[in-house]
Amino acid sequence: MNTTDTTSSLTAESQVKNQIGFVSTVTAHYTMAMRKNKSPGNLATPGADSKTRFGFGALLLALAIAGCSKHEPVAQRAPLPPASVRVAKVETGRSIAREEVVGTVRARERATVEPKVSGRIARLNATLGQAVGAGDVLCELDVREIKARLDQALAQSEQAAKDLERYANLLKQEAVTRAEYDAMEARSRMAAAAVAEAETMLSYAKVTAPFSGVITRKLADVGELASPGRPLVELENPNDLRVEVDLPESLLRQIRMGAKLQIVQEESPSAVEGTVSEIGPAADPMSRTYRVKIDLPKESGFRPGQFVRVVVPAGESPRLLVPSGAVIEKGQLEFVFVVTNNVAQLRLVRTAKRTGGSAEIVSGVSAGETVVTDGADTLIDGQSVQIK
């Protein structure tokens, strides 16, 4: 029997002796009381003696139980053996703060198509969402007036050509002067130019697509009078997109031409990398922001007019880093074990993000402290540790 067992036995023996003495004292008082009740001056009523005996017996039993329960020995837990763990120091680093700014997806190639001459719309080959190729006829105008003007120009040009030929013969015969011949030659050239102008105007009767794309708006219908300055349709190239975003001066300082920025759309957690292609040189007088254009890669999955979030760097700030394995998650709470003098202490922390196997700690630890990175799952707060 070891020293601990001997001490426990002596303690138990002492408690038993005390309980026996306690019971003996109670019994003695009970005997004296019974003798007093049986004296001639204290004649008991029938049944009183049995009641008295029962009462004192119950009291004796209750006191004995209370005395025993008071002196029950409390078992002490043996200390846990040291746990073998791996540790790491809380390191400092630099964190790049980022802000998200809402931008709009636009097609790099977009145009409002309108006629160059006036005329009533005879045909309109355009519907919303229709894909068209470069040079496809979108609209045909009724330009009978231009045709009549062309016919007139052709007739005048033919007559001027005949007159010029006649003047050439007369010049050989010296029937006209050189000046008269030159004037006729100029008149002939003017008639030819009028023909070319009328032919060009007639060609404008067919309105064509300037590039391949999709019709996004239809602004006119057959029978309406079309004229220069009045749009017919809007056309965009959905395969060549970019994001337009307005940035304050504080964020504009953080980017440069050719910089890569992350573009995120609401319905998708994945980001697309875009390239800064244009930076506005002057701020908008109302919003005091600068227009920045970011080219998107082909097949980005975005659509013209869509709202997206542009992730813009907002400068660097210091941060605390620990290995991701050091952070223990319990529901919504996060903890680490900090080792001080080979004792593990549980510490509540708050993390920001985890990248590259490291967790950024916002609060709860200080730079240079030692945290458990391997073996933390089985540790108990206050347990001694042995570092591997």
C-alpha positions as a LaTeX table, in Angstrom:
\begin{tabular}{lrrr}
\hline
Residue & $x$ (\AA) & $y$ (\AA) & $z$ (\AA) \\
\hline
Met1 & 0.00 & 0.00 & 0.00 \\
Asn2 & 1.44 & 3.38 & $-1.00$ \\
Thr3 & 1.40 & 6.61 & 1.05 \\
Thr4 & $-1.76$ & 7.95 & $-0.66$ \\
Asp5 & $-3.72$ & 4.76 & 0.12 \\
Thr6 & $-2.48$ & 4.79 & 3.75 \\
Thr7 & $-3.55$ & 8.40 & 4.21 \\
Ser8 & $-6.98$ & 7.69 & 2.72 \\
Ser9 & $-7.42$ & 4.67 & 5.06 \\
Leu10 & $-6.48$ & 6.70 & 8.15 \\
Thr11 & $-8.86$ & 9.46 & 7.14 \\
Ala12 & $-11.70$ & 7.00 & 6.63 \\
Glu13 & $-10.95$ & 5.30 & 9.98 \\
Ser14 & $-11.01$ & 8.65 & 11.77 \\
Gln15 & $-14.34$ & 9.52 & 10.16 \\
Val16 & $-15.84$ & 6.18 & 11.26 \\
Lys17 & $-14.68$ & 6.73 & 14.85 \\
Asn18 & $-16.20$ & 10.18 & 14.90 \\
Gln19 & $-19.48$ & 8.83 & 13.56 \\
Ile20 & $-19.53$ & 6.06 & 16.24 \\
Gly21 & $-18.92$ & 8.65 & 18.97 \\
Phe22 & $-21.65$ & 10.83 & 17.53 \\
Val23 & $-24.15$ & 7.95 & 17.58 \\
Ser24 & $-23.15$ & 6.95 & 21.15 \\
Thr25 & $-23.79$ & 10.48 & 22.41 \\
Val26 & $-27.20$ & 10.60 & 20.79 \\
Thr27 & $-28.06$ & 7.18 & 22.28 \\
Ala28 & $-27.08$ & 8.30 & 25.80 \\
His29 & $-29.33$ & 11.36 & 25.59 \\
Tyr30 & $-32.12$ & 9.17 & 24.32 \\
Thr31 & $-31.78$ & 6.73 & 27.31 \\
Met32 & $-31.86$ & 9.54 & 29.87 \\
Ala33 & $-34.96$ & 10.97 & 28.27 \\
Met34 & $-36.73$ & 7.63 & 28.40 \\
Arg35 & $-35.91$ & 7.16 & 32.11 \\
Lys36 & $-37.25$ & 10.59 & 32.86 \\
Asn37 & $-40.49$ & 9.83 & 31.12 \\
Lys38 & $-40.92$ & 6.62 & 33.17 \\
Ser39 & $-40.52$ & 8.30 & 36.60 \\
Pro40 & $-43.65$ & 8.43 & 38.92 \\
Gly41 & $-44.09$ & 12.13 & 38.32 \\
Asn42 & $-44.22$ & 11.68 & 34.61 \\
Leu43 & $-46.80$ & 9.04 & 33.87 \\
Ala44 & $-47.09$ & 8.56 & 30.15 \\
Thr45 & $-50.33$ & 8.20 & 28.38 \\
Pro46 & $-51.05$ & 4.95 & 26.57 \\
Gly47 & $-49.06$ & 4.79 & 23.35 \\
Ala48 & $-46.87$ & 7.73 & 24.28 \\
Asp49 & $-43.88$ & 5.53 & 25.02 \\
Ser50 & $-44.01$ & 3.92 & 21.59 \\
Lys51 & $-44.37$ & 7.31 & 19.92 \\
Thr52 & $-41.44$ & 8.66 & 21.87 \\
Arg53 & $-39.33$ & 5.66 & 20.95 \\
Phe54 & $-40.26$ & 6.04 & 17.28 \\
Gly55 & $-39.48$ & 9.79 & 17.30 \\
Phe56 & $-36.08$ & 9.39 & 18.88 \\
Gly57 & $-35.30$ & 6.49 & 16.59 \\
Ala58 & $-36.10$ & 8.54 & 13.53 \\
Leu59 & $-34.05$ & 11.43 & 14.86 \\
Leu60 & $-31.14$ & 9.12 & 15.59 \\
Leu61 & $-31.27$ & 7.64 & 12.07 \\
Ala62 & $-31.44$ & 11.07 & 10.40 \\
Leu63 & $-28.54$ & 12.44 & 12.43 \\
Ala64 & $-26.46$ & 9.37 & 11.74 \\
Ile65 & $-27.07$ & 9.65 & 7.98 \\
Ala66 & $-26.28$ & 13.36 & 8.06 \\
Gly67 & $-23.07$ & 12.73 & 9.96 \\
Cys68 & $-21.99$ & 10.09 & 7.46 \\
Ser69 & $-22.81$ & 12.19 & 4.41 \\
Lys70 & $-20.93$ & 15.19 & 5.72 \\
His71 & $-17.65$ & 13.36 & 5.88 \\
Glu72 & $-17.61$ & 11.58 & 2.49 \\
Pro73 & $-14.11$ & 11.83 & 0.99 \\
Val74 & $-13.90$ & 13.78 & $-2.38$ \\
Ala75 & $-11.89$ & 12.05 & $-5.12$ \\
Gln76 & $-9.20$ & 14.23 & $-6.74$ \\
Arg77 & $-8.45$ & 14.00 & $-10.51$ \\
Ala78 & $-4.92$ & 13.04 & $-11.38$ \\
Pro79 & $-3.06$ & 15.62 & $-13.57$ \\
Leu80 & $-2.98$ & 14.85 & $-17.33$ \\
Pro81 & 0.33 & 13.83 & $-18.83$ \\
Pro82 & 2.07 & 16.36 & $-21.13$ \\
Ala83 & 0.75 & 16.31 & $-24.71$ \\
Ser84 & 3.17 & 16.13 & $-27.63$ \\
Val85 & 2.48 & 19.02 & $-30.04$ \\
Arg86 & 4.02 & 21.06 & $-32.82$ \\
Val87 & 4.07 & 24.84 & $-32.56$ \\
Ala88 & 4.73 & 27.94 & $-34.65$ \\
Lys89 & 5.22 & 31.63 & $-34.00$ \\
Val90 & 2.60 & 34.25 & $-34.82$ \\
Glu91 & 4.15 & 36.10 & $-37.75$ \\
Thr92 & 3.56 & 39.57 & $-39.15$ \\
Gly93 & 2.92 & 40.29 & $-42.82$ \\
Arg94 & 1.38 & 42.82 & $-45.18$ \\
Ser95 & $-2.24$ & 42.62 & $-46.23$ \\
Ile96 & $-3.60$ & 44.23 & $-49.39$ \\
Ala97 & $-6.96$ & 45.78 & $-48.58$ \\
Arg98 & $-9.51$ & 45.52 & $-51.38$ \\
Glu99 & $-12.76$ & 47.27 & $-52.18$ \\
Glu100 & $-15.56$ & 46.19 & $-54.47$ \\
Val101 & $-17.06$ & 48.76 & $-56.82$ \\
Val102 & $-20.11$ & 48.16 & $-59.00$ \\
Gly103 & $-19.49$ & 48.40 & $-62.74$ \\
Thr104 & $-21.45$ & 47.79 & $-65.94$ \\
Val105 & $-20.59$ & 45.41 & $-68.76$ \\
Arg106 & $-20.50$ & 47.16 & $-72.14$ \\
Ala107 & $-19.64$ & 46.00 & $-75.62$ \\
Arg108 & $-16.44$ & 47.53 & $-76.94$ \\
Glu109 & $-18.09$ & 47.70 & $-80.36$ \\
Arg110 & $-21.51$ & 49.30 & $-80.12$ \\
Ala111 & $-23.21$ & 51.67 & $-82.50$ \\
Thr112 & $-26.44$ & 53.51 & $-83.06$ \\
Val113 & $-27.32$ & 52.93 & $-86.71$ \\
Glu114 & $-29.08$ & 55.77 & $-88.52$ \\
Pro115 & $-29.64$ & 56.70 & $-92.19$ \\
Lys116 & $-27.53$ & 59.24 & $-94.06$ \\
Val117 & $-30.42$ & 60.41 & $-96.23$ \\
Ser118 & $-34.08$ & 61.08 & $-95.65$ \\
Gly119 & $-36.74$ & 58.69 & $-96.90$ \\
Arg120 & $-39.67$ & 56.59 & $-95.85$ \\
Ile121 & $-38.76$ & 53.15 & $-94.49$ \\
Ala122 & $-39.70$ & 50.57 & $-97.10$ \\
Arg123 & $-38.15$ & 47.51 & $-95.42$ \\
Leu124 & $-36.67$ & 46.92 & $-91.97$ \\
Asn125 & $-34.74$ & 43.68 & $-91.64$ \\
Ala126 & $-34.12$ & 43.87 & $-87.90$ \\
Thr127 & $-35.53$ & 42.16 & $-84.81$ \\
Leu128 & $-34.35$ & 42.28 & $-81.19$ \\
Gly129 & $-31.57$ & 39.80 & $-80.50$ \\
Gln130 & $-30.99$ & 39.14 & $-84.19$ \\
Ala131 & $-27.39$ & 38.37 & $-85.10$ \\
Val132 & $-26.14$ & 40.22 & $-88.16$ \\
Gly133 & $-22.90$ & 40.32 & $-90.09$ \\
Ala134 & $-20.87$ & 43.28 & $-91.22$ \\
Gly135 & $-22.45$ & 44.75 & $-94.38$ \\
Asp136 & $-25.85$ & 43.10 & $-93.94$ \\
Val137 & $-28.74$ & 45.33 & $-95.07$ \\
Leu138 & $-30.77$ & 46.40 & $-92.04$ \\
Cys139 & $-33.10$ & 48.93 & $-93.66$ \\
Glu140 & $-34.16$ & 50.05 & $-97.15$ \\
Leu141 & $-35.58$ & 53.51 & $-97.79$ \\
Asp142 & $-38.01$ & 54.68 & $-100.45$ \\
Val143 & $-35.86$ & 57.30 & $-102.22$ \\
Arg144 & $-37.65$ & 57.94 & $-105.50$ \\
Glu145 & $-36.65$ & 61.61 & $-105.32$ \\
Ile146 & $-32.99$ & 60.64 & $-105.26$ \\
Lys147 & $-33.53$ & 58.34 & $-108.23$ \\
Ala148 & $-35.16$ & 61.19 & $-110.15$ \\
Arg149 & $-32.24$ & 63.43 & $-109.27$ \\
Leu150 & $-29.85$ & 60.76 & $-110.53$ \\
Asp151 & $-31.71$ & 60.48 & $-113.82$ \\
Gln152 & $-31.53$ & 64.25 & $-114.22$ \\
Ala153 & $-27.82$ & 64.25 & $-113.48$ \\
Leu154 & $-27.20$ & 61.48 & $-115.98$ \\
Ala155 & $-29.05$ & 63.38 & $-118.71$ \\
Gln156 & $-27.13$ & 66.57 & $-118.00$ \\
Ser157 & $-23.87$ & 64.66 & $-117.97$ \\
Glu158 & $-24.60$ & 63.05 & $-121.34$ \\
Gln159 & $-25.50$ & 66.42 & $-122.84$ \\
Ala160 & $-22.38$ & 68.02 & $-121.40$ \\
Ala161 & $-20.24$ & 65.24 & $-122.84$ \\
Lys162 & $-21.76$ & 65.82 & $-126.32$ \\
Asp163 & $-21.28$ & 69.57 & $-126.06$ \\
Leu164 & $-17.67$ & 69.09 & $-125.00$ \\
Glu165 & $-17.03$ & 66.83 & $-127.99$ \\
Arg166 & $-18.61$ & 69.45 & $-130.32$ \\
Tyr167 & $-16.54$ & 72.24 & $-128.77$ \\
Ala168 & $-13.41$ & 70.18 & $-129.26$ \\
Asn169 & $-14.11$ & 70.01 & $-133.04$ \\
Leu170 & $-14.90$ & 73.72 & $-133.15$ \\
Leu171 & $-11.66$ & 74.48 & $-131.33$ \\
Lys172 & $-9.74$ & 72.60 & $-134.03$ \\
Gln173 & $-11.50$ & 74.75 & $-136.64$ \\
Glu174 & $-10.80$ & 77.81 & $-134.51$ \\
Ala175 & $-14.53$ & 78.49 & $-134.42$ \\
Val176 & $-14.45$ & 78.88 & $-130.61$ \\
Thr177 & $-11.85$ & 80.26 & $-128.34$ \\
Arg178 & $-9.79$ & 78.27 & $-125.90$ \\
Ala179 & $-11.59$ & 79.92 & $-123.00$ \\
Glu180 & $-14.99$ & 78.83 & $-124.33$ \\
Tyr181 & $-13.75$ & 75.28 & $-124.68$ \\
Asp182 & $-12.36$ & 75.27 & $-121.12$ \\
Ala183 & $-15.69$ & 76.52 & $-119.77$ \\
Met184 & $-17.53$ & 73.70 & $-121.55$ \\
Glu185 & $-15.04$ & 71.18 & $-120.21$ \\
Ala186 & $-15.64$ & 72.42 & $-116.65$ \\
Arg187 & $-19.41$ & 72.19 & $-117.19$ \\
Ser188 & $-18.99$ & 68.58 & $-118.31$ \\
Arg189 & $-16.96$ & 67.70 & $-115.23$ \\
Met190 & $-19.60$ & 69.26 & $-112.97$ \\
Ala191 & $-22.30$ & 67.18 & $-114.64$ \\
Ala192 & $-20.27$ & 64.01 & $-114.09$ \\
Ala193 & $-19.77$ & 64.96 & $-110.42$ \\
Ala194 & $-23.52$ & 65.45 & $-110.02$ \\
Val195 & $-24.04$ & 61.92 & $-111.32$ \\
Ala196 & $-21.53$ & 60.51 & $-108.84$ \\
Glu197 & $-23.19$ & 62.41 & $-105.99$ \\
Ala198 & $-26.65$ & 61.15 & $-106.94$ \\
Glu199 & $-25.37$ & 57.58 & $-107.18$ \\
Thr200 & $-23.78$ & 57.89 & $-103.73$ \\
Met201 & $-26.98$ & 59.28 & $-102.24$ \\
Leu202 & $-28.92$ & 56.44 & $-103.81$ \\
Ser203 & $-26.54$ & 53.90 & $-102.25$ \\
Tyr204 & $-27.39$ & 55.36 & $-98.83$ \\
Ala205 & $-30.94$ & 54.15 & $-99.33$ \\
Lys206 & $-29.70$ & 50.79 & $-98.03$ \\
Val207 & $-28.60$ & 51.03 & $-94.38$ \\
Thr208 & $-26.07$ & 48.31 & $-93.53$ \\
Ala209 & $-24.50$ & 46.94 & $-90.32$ \\
Pro210 & $-21.07$ & 48.50 & $-89.64$ \\
Phe211 & $-19.80$ & 45.33 & $-87.90$ \\
Ser212 & $-20.94$ & 41.88 & $-86.86$ \\
Gly213 & $-23.06$ & 41.84 & $-83.75$ \\
Val214 & $-26.51$ & 41.58 & $-82.20$ \\
Ile215 & $-29.39$ & 44.05 & $-82.46$ \\
Thr216 & $-30.11$ & 45.26 & $-78.94$ \\
Arg217 & $-32.71$ & 47.97 & $-79.70$ \\
Lys218 & $-35.17$ & 48.60 & $-82.51$ \\
Leu219 & $-36.17$ & 52.26 & $-82.71$ \\
Ala220 & $-38.18$ & 52.51 & $-85.96$ \\
Asp221 & $-40.81$ & 50.65 & $-87.96$ \\
Val222 & $-41.79$ & 50.25 & $-91.60$ \\
Gly223 & $-43.63$ & 53.26 & $-93.00$ \\
Glu224 & $-42.00$ & 55.82 & $-90.73$ \\
Leu225 & $-39.97$ & 58.68 & $-92.15$ \\
Ala226 & $-36.27$ & 58.15 & $-91.53$ \\
Ser227 & $-33.78$ & 60.99 & $-91.54$ \\
Pro228 & $-30.19$ & 61.67 & $-90.50$ \\
Gly229 & $-29.90$ & 61.95 & $-86.72$ \\
Arg230 & $-32.84$ & 59.65 & $-86.04$ \\
Pro231 & $-31.63$ & 56.17 & $-84.94$ \\
Leu232 & $-33.07$ & 53.06 & $-86.52$ \\
Val233 & $-31.45$ & 50.30 & $-84.43$ \\
Glu234 & $-28.68$ & 49.79 & $-81.86$ \\
Leu235 & $-26.03$ & 47.17 & $-82.51$ \\
Glu236 & $-23.47$ & 45.57 & $-80.16$ \\
Asn237 & $-20.79$ & 42.93 & $-80.48$ \\
Pro238 & $-21.35$ & 40.51 & $-77.55$ \\
Asn239 & $-18.04$ & 38.73 & $-78.12$ \\
Asp240 & $-15.90$ & 41.76 & $-77.34$ \\
Leu241 & $-16.87$ & 43.12 & $-73.92$ \\
Arg242 & $-15.42$ & 45.37 & $-71.26$ \\
Val243 & $-16.45$ & 46.73 & $-67.87$ \\
Glu244 & $-16.93$ & 50.44 & $-67.27$ \\
Val245 & $-16.58$ & 51.58 & $-63.66$ \\
Asp246 & $-16.34$ & 54.99 & $-61.97$ \\
Leu247 & $-13.61$ & 55.20 & $-59.31$ \\
Pro248 & $-12.83$ & 57.90 & $-56.74$ \\
Glu249 & $-9.36$ & 59.40 & $-56.75$ \\
Ser250 & $-8.32$ & 57.35 & $-53.68$ \\
Leu251 & $-8.79$ & 54.10 & $-55.62$ \\
Leu252 & $-7.58$ & 55.50 & $-58.93$ \\
Arg253 & $-4.09$ & 55.87 & $-57.41$ \\
Gln254 & $-3.91$ & 52.11 & $-56.86$ \\
Ile255 & $-4.30$ & 51.08 & $-60.52$ \\
Arg256 & $-2.41$ & 51.67 & $-63.76$ \\
Met257 & $-2.76$ & 50.89 & $-67.45$ \\
Gly258 & $-2.49$ & 47.16 & $-68.08$ \\
Ala259 & $-3.25$ & 46.23 & $-64.46$ \\
Lys260 & $-5.18$ & 43.01 & $-63.83$ \\
Leu261 & $-8.40$ & 43.32 & $-61.81$ \\
Gln262 & $-10.85$ & 40.67 & $-60.62$ \\
Ile263 & $-14.41$ & 40.92 & $-61.98$ \\
Val264 & $-17.16$ & 39.07 & $-60.07$ \\
Gln265 & $-20.77$ & 38.58 & $-61.13$ \\
Glu266 & $-23.55$ & 38.18 & $-58.59$ \\
Glu267 & $-24.77$ & 34.73 & $-59.62$ \\
Ser268 & $-21.29$ & 33.17 & $-59.80$ \\
Pro269 & $-18.67$ & 32.95 & $-57.02$ \\
Ser270 & $-15.84$ & 32.61 & $-59.52$ \\
Ala271 & $-13.99$ & 35.70 & $-60.74$ \\
Val272 & $-12.81$ & 36.70 & $-64.21$ \\
Glu273 & $-9.58$ & 38.62 & $-64.66$ \\
Gly274 & $-9.81$ & 41.80 & $-66.73$ \\
Thr275 & $-7.17$ & 44.23 & $-68.02$ \\
Val276 & $-7.32$ & 47.99 & $-67.53$ \\
Ser277 & $-7.37$ & 49.51 & $-71.03$ \\
Glu278 & $-8.50$ & 53.11 & $-70.45$ \\
Ile279 & $-8.28$ & 55.54 & $-67.52$ \\
Gly280 & $-10.21$ & 58.79 & $-67.72$ \\
Pro281 & $-7.89$ & 61.81 & $-67.47$ \\
Ala282 & $-10.49$ & 64.10 & $-65.87$ \\
Ala283 & $-13.05$ & 63.62 & $-63.11$ \\
Asp284 & $-16.76$ & 63.86 & $-63.70$ \\
Pro285 & $-17.81$ & 67.33 & $-62.47$ \\
Met286 & $-20.87$ & 65.95 & $-60.66$ \\
Ser287 & $-19.66$ & 62.68 & $-59.07$ \\
Arg288 & $-15.94$ & 63.56 & $-58.88$ \\
Thr289 & $-15.10$ & 60.07 & $-60.12$ \\
Tyr290 & $-12.95$ & 58.84 & $-62.99$ \\
Arg291 & $-14.20$ & 56.49 & $-65.72$ \\
Val292 & $-12.06$ & 53.35 & $-66.02$ \\
Lys293 & $-12.54$ & 50.72 & $-68.73$ \\
Ile294 & $-11.47$ & 47.12 & $-68.22$ \\
Asp295 & $-11.26$ & 44.68 & $-71.13$ \\
Leu296 & $-12.75$ & 41.22 & $-70.54$ \\
Pro297 & $-11.38$ & 38.01 & $-72.05$ \\
Lys298 & $-13.23$ & 36.16 & $-74.78$ \\
Glu299 & $-15.93$ & 33.76 & $-73.58$ \\
Ser300 & $-16.15$ & 35.52 & $-70.21$ \\
Gly301 & $-19.81$ & 34.56 & $-69.83$ \\
Phe302 & $-20.89$ & 38.15 & $-69.19$ \\
Arg303 & $-23.68$ & 39.97 & $-71.04$ \\
Pro304 & $-23.91$ & 43.60 & $-72.16$ \\
Gly305 & $-25.71$ & 45.74 & $-69.58$ \\
Gln306 & $-24.98$ & 43.35 & $-66.71$ \\
Phe307 & $-23.93$ & 44.71 & $-63.30$ \\
Val308 & $-20.71$ & 43.25 & $-61.88$ \\
Arg309 & $-18.36$ & 43.92 & $-58.95$ \\
Val310 & $-14.83$ & 45.10 & $-59.66$ \\
Val311 & $-12.27$ & 44.24 & $-56.95$ \\
Val312 & $-9.89$ & 47.19 & $-56.64$ \\
Pro313 & $-6.80$ & 47.24 & $-54.35$ \\
Ala314 & $-7.07$ & 49.93 & $-51.67$ \\
Gly315 & $-3.54$ & 49.89 & $-50.18$ \\
Glu316 & $-1.54$ & 47.69 & $-47.79$ \\
Ser317 & $-1.90$ & 47.19 & $-44.03$ \\
Pro318 & $-0.05$ & 45.03 & $-41.43$ \\
Arg319 & $-1.56$ & 41.68 & $-40.46$ \\
Leu320 & $-0.91$ & 38.69 & $-38.17$ \\
Leu321 & $-0.55$ & 35.23 & $-39.70$ \\
Val322 & $-0.69$ & 31.72 & $-38.23$ \\
Pro323 & $-0.83$ & 28.33 & $-39.97$ \\
Ser324 & $-4.41$ & 27.40 & $-40.84$ \\
Gly325 & $-4.08$ & 24.19 & $-38.80$ \\
Ala326 & $-3.69$ & 26.24 & $-35.61$ \\
Val327 & $-7.27$ & 27.55 & $-35.77$ \\
Ile328 & $-9.95$ & 25.39 & $-34.11$ \\
Glu329 & $-13.56$ & 26.00 & $-35.12$ \\
Lys330 & $-16.39$ & 25.34 & $-32.65$ \\
Gly331 & $-19.63$ & 26.38 & $-34.31$ \\
Gln332 & $-19.33$ & 30.11 & $-35.00$ \\
Leu333 & $-16.33$ & 30.53 & $-32.67$ \\
Glu334 & $-12.64$ & 30.21 & $-33.47$ \\
Phe335 & $-9.85$ & 29.33 & $-31.01$ \\
Val336 & $-6.11$ & 28.71 & $-30.85$ \\
Phe337 & $-3.92$ & 27.21 & $-28.13$ \\
Val338 & $-1.19$ & 29.62 & $-27.04$ \\
Val339 & 1.81 & 27.94 & $-25.37$ \\
Thr340 & 3.38 & 29.80 & $-22.44$ \\
Asn341 & 5.98 & 28.05 & $-20.24$ \\
Asn342 & 5.01 & 24.68 & $-21.77$ \\
Val343 & 1.35 & 25.15 & $-20.80$ \\
Ala344 & $-1.39$ & 25.38 & $-23.46$ \\
Gln345 & $-3.94$ & 28.11 & $-22.91$ \\
Leu346 & $-7.14$ & 28.26 & $-24.98$ \\
Arg347 & $-7.56$ & 31.67 & $-26.65$ \\
Leu348 & $-10.59$ & 33.04 & $-28.52$ \\
Val349 & $-9.57$ & 34.63 & $-31.84$ \\
Arg350 & $-11.17$ & 36.21 & $-34.89$ \\
Thr351 & $-9.89$ & 35.49 & $-38.39$ \\
Ala352 & $-10.23$ & 37.49 & $-41.60$ \\
Lys353 & $-9.35$ & 35.11 & $-44.42$ \\
Arg354 & $-7.29$ & 32.04 & $-45.17$ \\
Thr355 & $-4.99$ & 31.83 & $-48.17$ \\
Gly356 & $-2.01$ & 29.67 & $-49.03$ \\
Gly357 & $-2.16$ & 27.59 & $-45.83$ \\
Ser358 & $-2.16$ & 30.67 & $-43.57$ \\
Ala359 & $-4.94$ & 32.29 & $-41.57$ \\
Glu360 & $-5.04$ & 36.03 & $-40.98$ \\
Ile361 & $-5.80$ & 36.82 & $-37.33$ \\
Val362 & $-7.69$ & 40.01 & $-36.61$ \\
Ser363 & $-7.74$ & 39.75 & $-32.80$ \\
Gly364 & $-6.86$ & 37.38 & $-29.96$ \\
Val365 & $-3.08$ & 36.92 & $-30.30$ \\
Ser366 & 0.02 & 39.07 & $-30.58$ \\
Ala367 & 3.04 & 38.88 & $-32.84$ \\
Gly368 & 5.72 & 36.52 & $-31.55$ \\
Glu369 & 3.40 & 34.34 & $-29.44$ \\
Thr370 & 3.60 & 30.57 & $-29.87$ \\
Val371 & 0.53 & 28.65 & $-31.04$ \\
Val372 & $-0.10$ & 24.92 & $-31.38$ \\
Thr373 & $-0.28$ & 23.82 & $-35.02$ \\
Asp374 & $-0.47$ & 20.02 & $-34.63$ \\
Gly375 & $-2.23$ & 18.23 & $-31.79$ \\
Ala376 & $-4.58$ & 21.05 & $-30.79$ \\
Asp377 & $-7.72$ & 18.96 & $-31.31$ \\
Thr378 & $-7.00$ & 16.77 & $-28.24$ \\
Leu379 & $-5.66$ & 19.47 & $-25.91$ \\
Ile380 & $-7.41$ & 20.76 & $-22.80$ \\
Asp381 & $-7.07$ & 24.31 & $-21.55$ \\
Gly382 & $-4.23$ & 24.46 & $-19.02$ \\
Gln383 & $-2.69$ & 21.14 & $-20.04$ \\
Ser384 & 1.10 & 20.93 & $-20.11$ \\
Val385 & 2.70 & 20.22 & $-23.48$ \\
Gln386 & 5.88 & 18.80 & $-24.83$ \\
Ile387 & 7.06 & 20.43 & $-28.07$ \\
Lys388 & 8.21 & 18.02 & $-30.76$ \\
\hline
\end{tabular}
